[in-house]
Short mmCIF file of C-alpha atoms in Angstrom, two decimals:
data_model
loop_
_atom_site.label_atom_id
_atom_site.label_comp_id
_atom_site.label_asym_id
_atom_site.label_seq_id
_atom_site.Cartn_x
_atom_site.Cartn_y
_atom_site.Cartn_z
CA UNK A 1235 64.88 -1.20 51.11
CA UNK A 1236 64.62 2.19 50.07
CA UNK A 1237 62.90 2.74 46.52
CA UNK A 1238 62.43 6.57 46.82
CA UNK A 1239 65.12 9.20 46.63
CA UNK A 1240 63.79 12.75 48.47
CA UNK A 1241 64.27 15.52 45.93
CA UNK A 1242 62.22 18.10 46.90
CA UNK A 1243 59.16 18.58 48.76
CA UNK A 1244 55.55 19.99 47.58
CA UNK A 1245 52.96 21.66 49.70
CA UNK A 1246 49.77 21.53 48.96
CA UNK A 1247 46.95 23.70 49.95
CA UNK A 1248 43.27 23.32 49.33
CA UNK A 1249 41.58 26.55 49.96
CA UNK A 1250 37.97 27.78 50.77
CA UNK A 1251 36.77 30.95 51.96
CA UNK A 1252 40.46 31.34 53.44
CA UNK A 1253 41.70 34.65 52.05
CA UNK A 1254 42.30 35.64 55.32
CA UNK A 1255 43.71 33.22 56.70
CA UNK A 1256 46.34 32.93 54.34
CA UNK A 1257 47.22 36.23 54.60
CA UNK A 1258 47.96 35.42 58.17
CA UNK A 1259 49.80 31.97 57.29
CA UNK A 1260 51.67 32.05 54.00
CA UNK A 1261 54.11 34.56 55.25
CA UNK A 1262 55.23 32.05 57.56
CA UNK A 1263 55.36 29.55 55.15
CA UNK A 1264 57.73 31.38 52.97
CA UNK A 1265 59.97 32.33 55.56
CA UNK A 1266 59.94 28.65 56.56
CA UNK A 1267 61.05 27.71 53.05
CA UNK A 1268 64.01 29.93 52.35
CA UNK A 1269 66.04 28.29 50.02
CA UNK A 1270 64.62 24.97 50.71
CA UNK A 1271 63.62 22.61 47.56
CA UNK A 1272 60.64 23.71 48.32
CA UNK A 1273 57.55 24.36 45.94
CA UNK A 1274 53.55 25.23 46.56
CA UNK A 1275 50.30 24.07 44.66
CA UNK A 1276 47.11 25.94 45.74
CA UNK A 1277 43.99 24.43 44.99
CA UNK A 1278 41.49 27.36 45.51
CA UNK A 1279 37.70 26.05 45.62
CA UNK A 1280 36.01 29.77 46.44
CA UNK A 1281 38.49 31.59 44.10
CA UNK A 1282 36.57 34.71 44.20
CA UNK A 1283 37.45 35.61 47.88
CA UNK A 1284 41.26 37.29 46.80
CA UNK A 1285 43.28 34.29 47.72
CA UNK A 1286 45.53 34.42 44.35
CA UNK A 1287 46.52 38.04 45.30
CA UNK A 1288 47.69 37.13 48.50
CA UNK A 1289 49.69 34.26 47.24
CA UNK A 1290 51.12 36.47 43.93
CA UNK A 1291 52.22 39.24 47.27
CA UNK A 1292 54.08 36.51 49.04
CA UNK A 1293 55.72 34.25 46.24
CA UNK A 1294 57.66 34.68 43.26
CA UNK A 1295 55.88 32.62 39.92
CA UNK A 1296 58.12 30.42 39.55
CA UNK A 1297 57.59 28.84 43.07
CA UNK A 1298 53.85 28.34 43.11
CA UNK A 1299 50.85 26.48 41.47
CA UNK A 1300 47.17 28.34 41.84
CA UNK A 1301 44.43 25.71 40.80
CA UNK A 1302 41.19 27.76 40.53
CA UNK A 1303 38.14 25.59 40.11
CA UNK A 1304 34.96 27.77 41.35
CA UNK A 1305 32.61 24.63 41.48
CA UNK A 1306 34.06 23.43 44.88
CA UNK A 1307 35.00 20.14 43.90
CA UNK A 1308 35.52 19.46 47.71
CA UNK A 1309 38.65 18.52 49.86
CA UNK A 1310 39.64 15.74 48.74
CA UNK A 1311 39.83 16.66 45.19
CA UNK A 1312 41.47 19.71 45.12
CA UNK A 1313 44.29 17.66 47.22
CA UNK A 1314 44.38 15.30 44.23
CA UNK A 1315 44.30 17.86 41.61
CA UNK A 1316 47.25 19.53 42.86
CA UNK A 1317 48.68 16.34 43.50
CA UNK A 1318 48.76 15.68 39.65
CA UNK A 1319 50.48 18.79 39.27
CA UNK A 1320 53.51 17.87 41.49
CA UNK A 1321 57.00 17.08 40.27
CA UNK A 1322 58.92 16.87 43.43
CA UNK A 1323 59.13 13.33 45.40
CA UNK A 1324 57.10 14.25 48.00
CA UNK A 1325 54.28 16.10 49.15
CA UNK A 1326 53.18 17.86 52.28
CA UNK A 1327 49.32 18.35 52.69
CA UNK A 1328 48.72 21.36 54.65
CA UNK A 1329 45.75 23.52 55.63
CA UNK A 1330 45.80 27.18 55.17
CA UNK A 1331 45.17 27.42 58.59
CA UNK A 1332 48.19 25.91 59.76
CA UNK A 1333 51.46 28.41 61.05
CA UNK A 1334 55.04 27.02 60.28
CA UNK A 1335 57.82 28.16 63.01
CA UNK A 1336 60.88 29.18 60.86
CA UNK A 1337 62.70 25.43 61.60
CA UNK A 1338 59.64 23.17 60.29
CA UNK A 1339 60.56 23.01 56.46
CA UNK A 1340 63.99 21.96 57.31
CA UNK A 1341 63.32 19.57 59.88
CA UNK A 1342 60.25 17.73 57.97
CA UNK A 1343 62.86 18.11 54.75
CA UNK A 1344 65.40 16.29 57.12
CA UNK A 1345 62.76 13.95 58.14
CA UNK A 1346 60.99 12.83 54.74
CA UNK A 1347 65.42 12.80 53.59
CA UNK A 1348 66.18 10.55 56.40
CA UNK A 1349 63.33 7.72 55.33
CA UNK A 1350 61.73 8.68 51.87
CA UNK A 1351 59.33 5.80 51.49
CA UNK A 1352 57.62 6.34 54.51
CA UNK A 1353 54.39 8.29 55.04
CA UNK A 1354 54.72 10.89 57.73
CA UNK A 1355 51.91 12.63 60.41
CA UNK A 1356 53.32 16.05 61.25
CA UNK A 1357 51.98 17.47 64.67
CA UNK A 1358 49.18 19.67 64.89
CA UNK A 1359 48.29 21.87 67.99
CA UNK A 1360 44.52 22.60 68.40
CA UNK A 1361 41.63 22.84 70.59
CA UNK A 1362 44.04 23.02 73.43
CA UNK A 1363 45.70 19.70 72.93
CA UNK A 1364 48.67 18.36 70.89
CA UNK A 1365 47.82 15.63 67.85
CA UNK A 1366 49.87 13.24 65.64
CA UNK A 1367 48.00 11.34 62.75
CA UNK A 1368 45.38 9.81 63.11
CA UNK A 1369 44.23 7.45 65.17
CA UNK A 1370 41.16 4.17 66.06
CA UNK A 1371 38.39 5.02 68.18
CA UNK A 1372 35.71 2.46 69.18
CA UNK A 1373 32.56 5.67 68.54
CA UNK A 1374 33.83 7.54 66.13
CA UNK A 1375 36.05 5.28 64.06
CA UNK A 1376 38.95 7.50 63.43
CA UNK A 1377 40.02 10.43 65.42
CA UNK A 1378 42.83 12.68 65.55
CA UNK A 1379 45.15 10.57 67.53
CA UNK A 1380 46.36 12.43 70.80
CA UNK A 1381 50.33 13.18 70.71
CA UNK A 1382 50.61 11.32 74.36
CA UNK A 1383 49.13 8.12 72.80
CA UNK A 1384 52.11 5.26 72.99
CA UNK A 1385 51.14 3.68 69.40
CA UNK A 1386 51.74 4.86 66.79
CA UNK A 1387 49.50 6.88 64.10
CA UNK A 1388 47.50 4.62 61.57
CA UNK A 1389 48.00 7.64 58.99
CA UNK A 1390 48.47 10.95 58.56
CA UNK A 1391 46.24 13.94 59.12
CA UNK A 1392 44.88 15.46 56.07
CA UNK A 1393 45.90 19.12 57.79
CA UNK A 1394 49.33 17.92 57.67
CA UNK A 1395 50.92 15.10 55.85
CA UNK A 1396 54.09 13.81 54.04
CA UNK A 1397 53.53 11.16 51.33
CA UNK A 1398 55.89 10.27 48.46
CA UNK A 1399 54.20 11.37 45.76
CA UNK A 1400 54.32 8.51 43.65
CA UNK A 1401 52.71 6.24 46.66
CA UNK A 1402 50.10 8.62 46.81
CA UNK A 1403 49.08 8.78 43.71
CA UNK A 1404 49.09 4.79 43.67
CA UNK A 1405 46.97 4.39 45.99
CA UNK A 1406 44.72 7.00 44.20
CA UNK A 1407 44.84 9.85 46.36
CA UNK A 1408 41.70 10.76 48.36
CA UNK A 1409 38.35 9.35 47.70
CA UNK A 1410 36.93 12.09 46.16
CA UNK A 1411 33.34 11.10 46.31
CA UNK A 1412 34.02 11.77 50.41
CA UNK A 1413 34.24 15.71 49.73
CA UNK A 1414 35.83 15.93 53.14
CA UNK A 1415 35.97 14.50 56.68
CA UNK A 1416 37.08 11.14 56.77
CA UNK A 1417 39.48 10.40 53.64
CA UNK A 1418 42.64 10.85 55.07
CA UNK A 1419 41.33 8.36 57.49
CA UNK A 1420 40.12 6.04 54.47
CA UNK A 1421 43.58 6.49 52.75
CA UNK A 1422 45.09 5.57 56.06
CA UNK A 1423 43.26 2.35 56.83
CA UNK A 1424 44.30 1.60 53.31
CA UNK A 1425 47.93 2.00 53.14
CA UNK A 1426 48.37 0.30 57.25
CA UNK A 1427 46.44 -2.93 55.25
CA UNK A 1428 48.92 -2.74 52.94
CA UNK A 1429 52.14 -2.75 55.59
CA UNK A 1430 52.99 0.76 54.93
CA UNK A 1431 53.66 2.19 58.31
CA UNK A 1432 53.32 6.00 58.85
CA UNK A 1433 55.82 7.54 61.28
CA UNK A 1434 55.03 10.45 63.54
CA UNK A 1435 57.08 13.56 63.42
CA UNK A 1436 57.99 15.30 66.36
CA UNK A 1437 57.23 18.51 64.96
CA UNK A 1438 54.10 20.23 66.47
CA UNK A 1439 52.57 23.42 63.94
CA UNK A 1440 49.71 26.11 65.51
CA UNK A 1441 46.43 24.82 63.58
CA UNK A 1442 43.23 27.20 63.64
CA UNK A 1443 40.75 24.12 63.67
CA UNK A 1444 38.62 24.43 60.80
CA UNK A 1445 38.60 27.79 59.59
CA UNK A 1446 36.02 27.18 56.65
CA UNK A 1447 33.52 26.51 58.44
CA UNK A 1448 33.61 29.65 60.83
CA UNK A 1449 30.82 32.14 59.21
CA UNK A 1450 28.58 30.24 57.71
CA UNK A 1451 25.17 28.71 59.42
CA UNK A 1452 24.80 26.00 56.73
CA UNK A 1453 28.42 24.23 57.02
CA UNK A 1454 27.72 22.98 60.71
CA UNK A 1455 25.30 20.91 59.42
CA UNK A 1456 26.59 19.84 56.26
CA UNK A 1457 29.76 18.84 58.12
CA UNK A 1458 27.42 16.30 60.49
CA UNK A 1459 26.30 15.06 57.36
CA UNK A 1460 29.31 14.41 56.27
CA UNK A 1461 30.60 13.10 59.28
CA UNK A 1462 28.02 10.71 59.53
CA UNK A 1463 28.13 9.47 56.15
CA UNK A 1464 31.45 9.18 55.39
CA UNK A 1465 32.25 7.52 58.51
CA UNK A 1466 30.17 4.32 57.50
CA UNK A 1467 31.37 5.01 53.93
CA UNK A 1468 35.36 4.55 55.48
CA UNK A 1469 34.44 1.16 57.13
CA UNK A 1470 32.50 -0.16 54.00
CA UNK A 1471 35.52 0.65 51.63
CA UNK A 1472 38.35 0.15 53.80
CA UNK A 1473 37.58 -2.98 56.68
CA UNK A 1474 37.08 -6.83 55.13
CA UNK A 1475 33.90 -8.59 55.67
CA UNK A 1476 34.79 -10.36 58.59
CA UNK A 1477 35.44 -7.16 60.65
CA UNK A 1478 33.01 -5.41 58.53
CA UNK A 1479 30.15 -7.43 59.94
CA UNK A 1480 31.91 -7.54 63.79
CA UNK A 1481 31.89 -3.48 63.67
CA UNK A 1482 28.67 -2.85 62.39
CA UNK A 1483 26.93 -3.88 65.82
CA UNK A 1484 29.63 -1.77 67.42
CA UNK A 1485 28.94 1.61 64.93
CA UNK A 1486 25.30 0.99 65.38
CA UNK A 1487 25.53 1.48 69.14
CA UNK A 1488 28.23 4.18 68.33
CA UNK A 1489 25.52 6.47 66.27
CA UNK A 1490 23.24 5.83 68.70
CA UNK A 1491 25.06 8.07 71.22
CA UNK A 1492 26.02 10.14 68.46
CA UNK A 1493 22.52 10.84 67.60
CA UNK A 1494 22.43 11.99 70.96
CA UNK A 1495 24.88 14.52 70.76
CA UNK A 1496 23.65 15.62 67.67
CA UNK A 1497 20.32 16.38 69.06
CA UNK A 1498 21.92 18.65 71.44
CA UNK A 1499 23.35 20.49 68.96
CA UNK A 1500 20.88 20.74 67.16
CA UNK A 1501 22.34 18.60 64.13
CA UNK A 1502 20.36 15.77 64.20
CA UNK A 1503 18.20 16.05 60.68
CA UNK A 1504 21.58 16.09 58.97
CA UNK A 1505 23.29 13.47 60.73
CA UNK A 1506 20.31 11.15 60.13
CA UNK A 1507 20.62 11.80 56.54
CA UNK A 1508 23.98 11.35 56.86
CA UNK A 1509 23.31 8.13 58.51
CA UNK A 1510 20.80 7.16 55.32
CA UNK A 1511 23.29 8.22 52.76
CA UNK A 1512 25.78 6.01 54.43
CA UNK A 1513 23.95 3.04 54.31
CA UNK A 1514 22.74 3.70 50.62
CA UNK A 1515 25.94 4.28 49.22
CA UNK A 1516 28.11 1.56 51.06
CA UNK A 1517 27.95 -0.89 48.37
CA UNK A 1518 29.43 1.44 45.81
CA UNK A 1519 31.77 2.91 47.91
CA UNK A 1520 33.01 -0.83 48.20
CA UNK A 1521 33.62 -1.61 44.99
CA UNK A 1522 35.88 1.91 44.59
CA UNK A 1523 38.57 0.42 46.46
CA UNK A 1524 39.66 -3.56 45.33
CA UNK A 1525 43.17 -3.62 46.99
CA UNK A 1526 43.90 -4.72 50.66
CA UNK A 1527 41.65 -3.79 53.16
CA UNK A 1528 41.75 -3.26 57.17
CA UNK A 1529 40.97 -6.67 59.12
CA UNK A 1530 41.28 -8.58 62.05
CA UNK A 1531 45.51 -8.80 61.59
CA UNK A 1532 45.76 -5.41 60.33
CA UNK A 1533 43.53 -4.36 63.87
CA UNK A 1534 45.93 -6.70 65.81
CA UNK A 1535 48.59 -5.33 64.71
CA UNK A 1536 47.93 -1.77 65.44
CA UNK A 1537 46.71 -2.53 69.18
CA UNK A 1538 49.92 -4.50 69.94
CA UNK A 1539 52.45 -2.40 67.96
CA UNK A 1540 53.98 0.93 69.96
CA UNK A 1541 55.36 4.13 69.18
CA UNK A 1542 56.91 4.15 65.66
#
C-alpha cells in the first residue's frame, strides 16, 4: 500500500574542499533540473573554499539551501542537517562529485513517482566499473555492490540515494557519530531488518571517487581509521547477537588480511587505532540504535532474494 505521495524531490549535497568540483558539476545539475520540482540543500563543511559563490552563479535563491557550518561536523551530519531543512517528499543524496546527463532528474523523478515509499540506489560509474547500492561482503562487510550482481542492493549509496523524506528522518538519518564511511551502509542494514526493500535504478551518473580526499596527506589515513572503526561500529549497531557473535570470528580473520593491506600502504597505525576505537566504542554504538536489527532471516533473505 502506498502511504507516500511524490511531490517534489530534494538534493542534497554535503560539501568539503569541493569548490572545484562543483564548479564542474552543478551546471549539470541545473540543466538536469529544468523545470523539474526540483530543489537543492548544500551543506558546506569547509565554507571558506568559495563554494556559496559558485552555487549563487548557477541558481536562482529561491531554489537552493547553503548550510555553512565551518566546524566540519562530518558526512553524515551535514546529510542530516539539510535533511531537516527539506520540504519536498523525497530526497536525493548526492556527492558534489557526481555529473547528471540532462535525462537523470526526470527519470529518477519518474522513478521515485512510480513507487514513492521505496528507497532507491541510483547508479554510480567509478574506478572503471559500474555500481548500484550497496552491497554484503564476507572482508569488508559492505561494499559498493557491482551493477552485474543478480541481487538486489541492501541500500543505497550515500553518493547517490532516494529516500522519502519522512522514512528517513524516522529512522534518524545517518549515525552521525560515524563522520563518514560506513553509515549509509548502517542505515541500510537497518531499514532491510525492517522489510523495507531498496530498488535499484537503472540510471548510471559519472562519479569522481572521492574528491575530498585528493590533496591532502592526512585524509588517507584518517579515512583507514575510519574505515576500520566504523566497520565494527556498523555490525555492533546494526546485526543481533546471534549473528553478532557468528561474524565476529569471521571480521577478525577479515582485519587480519586487512591489516595486511594496510601495511602495504602504509596505513597500518591508523587502521589499528581504528581497530581499538571499534572495539571501545561498540557497546555505545549499540545502544544508539533499539529498533530491528540485521540477523540470520534478514541474511537469508538477502542471499536467496534476486534482482529487485
Amino acid at each position: 500500500m502506498t502511504t507516500t505521495t511524490f511531490d517534489g524531490l530534494t538534493v542534497v549535497t554535503v560539501l568539503y574542499r569541493s569548490v572545484g568540483m562543483l564548479a564542474g558539476t552543478l551546471p549539470t545539475w541545473v540543466r538536469s533540473a529544468g523545470e523539474l520540482p526540483v530543489r537543492f540543500v548544500f551543506a558546506d563543511n569547509w565554507p571558506a573554499d568559495g563554494c556559496a559563490e559558485v552555487i549563487a552563479a548557477n541558481l536562482g535563491a529561491d531554489r537552493y539551501t547553503y548550510l555553512p557550518d565551518d566546524t566540519n561536523p562530518g558526512f553524515a551530519a551535514g546529510c542530516n542537517r539539510a535533511a531537516e531543512t527539506a520540504t519536498t517528499s523525497h530526497l536525493l543524496l548526492l556527492n558534489p562529485d557526481v555529473w547528471l546527463p540532462d535525462d537523470a532528474l526526470a527519470r529518477i523523478c519518474a522513478a521515485v513517482a512510480a513507487d514513492p515509499d521505496a528507497p532507491i540506489a541510483v547508479g554510480l560509474a567509478m574506478h572503471g566499473g559500474e555500481y548500484v547500492g550497496i552491497g554484503l561482503n564476507p572482508v569488508s562487510l559492505f561494499i559498493d555492490r557491482p551493477a552485474t550482481v543478480d541481487r538486489a542492493p541492501l541500500g543505497p549509496s550515500g553518493g547517490a540515494a532516494v529516500f522519502p523524506t519522512g522514512l528517513y528522518r524516522r529512522f534518524g538519518g545517518f549515525d552521525e557519530h560515524l563522520f563518514a564511511w560506513g553509515e549509509d551502509a548502517d542505515l541500510a542494514f537497518r531499514l532491510y531488518a525492517a522489510g523495507l526493500r531498496t530498488r535499484g535504478l537503472d540510471v548510471v551518473l559519472p562519479h569522481a571517487g572521492g574528491h575530498s580526499v585528493d590533496g591532502d596527506d592526512r585524509l588517507p589515513g584518517f579515512r583507514a581509521f575510519l574505515l576500520a572503526r566504523n566497520r565494527l561500529l556498523v555490525a555492533a549497531r546494526t546485526f543481533t547477537w546471534p549473528l553478532l557473535l557468528v561474524a565476529a570470528p569471521v571480521l577478525a580473520l577479515a582485519h587480519l588480511a586487512l591489516a595486511a593491506r594496510r601495511m602495504r600502504q602504509g596505513l597500518l597505525r591508523p587502521f589499528l587505532r581504528g581497530v581499538g576505537r571499534g572495539l571501545v566504542e561498540g557497546p555505545a554504538a549499540r545502544r544508539r540504535w533499539t529498533g530491528r536489527r540485521f540477523g540470520f532471516a534478514s541474511l537469508l533473505g538477502y542471499l536467496t532474494v534476486g534482482r529487485a
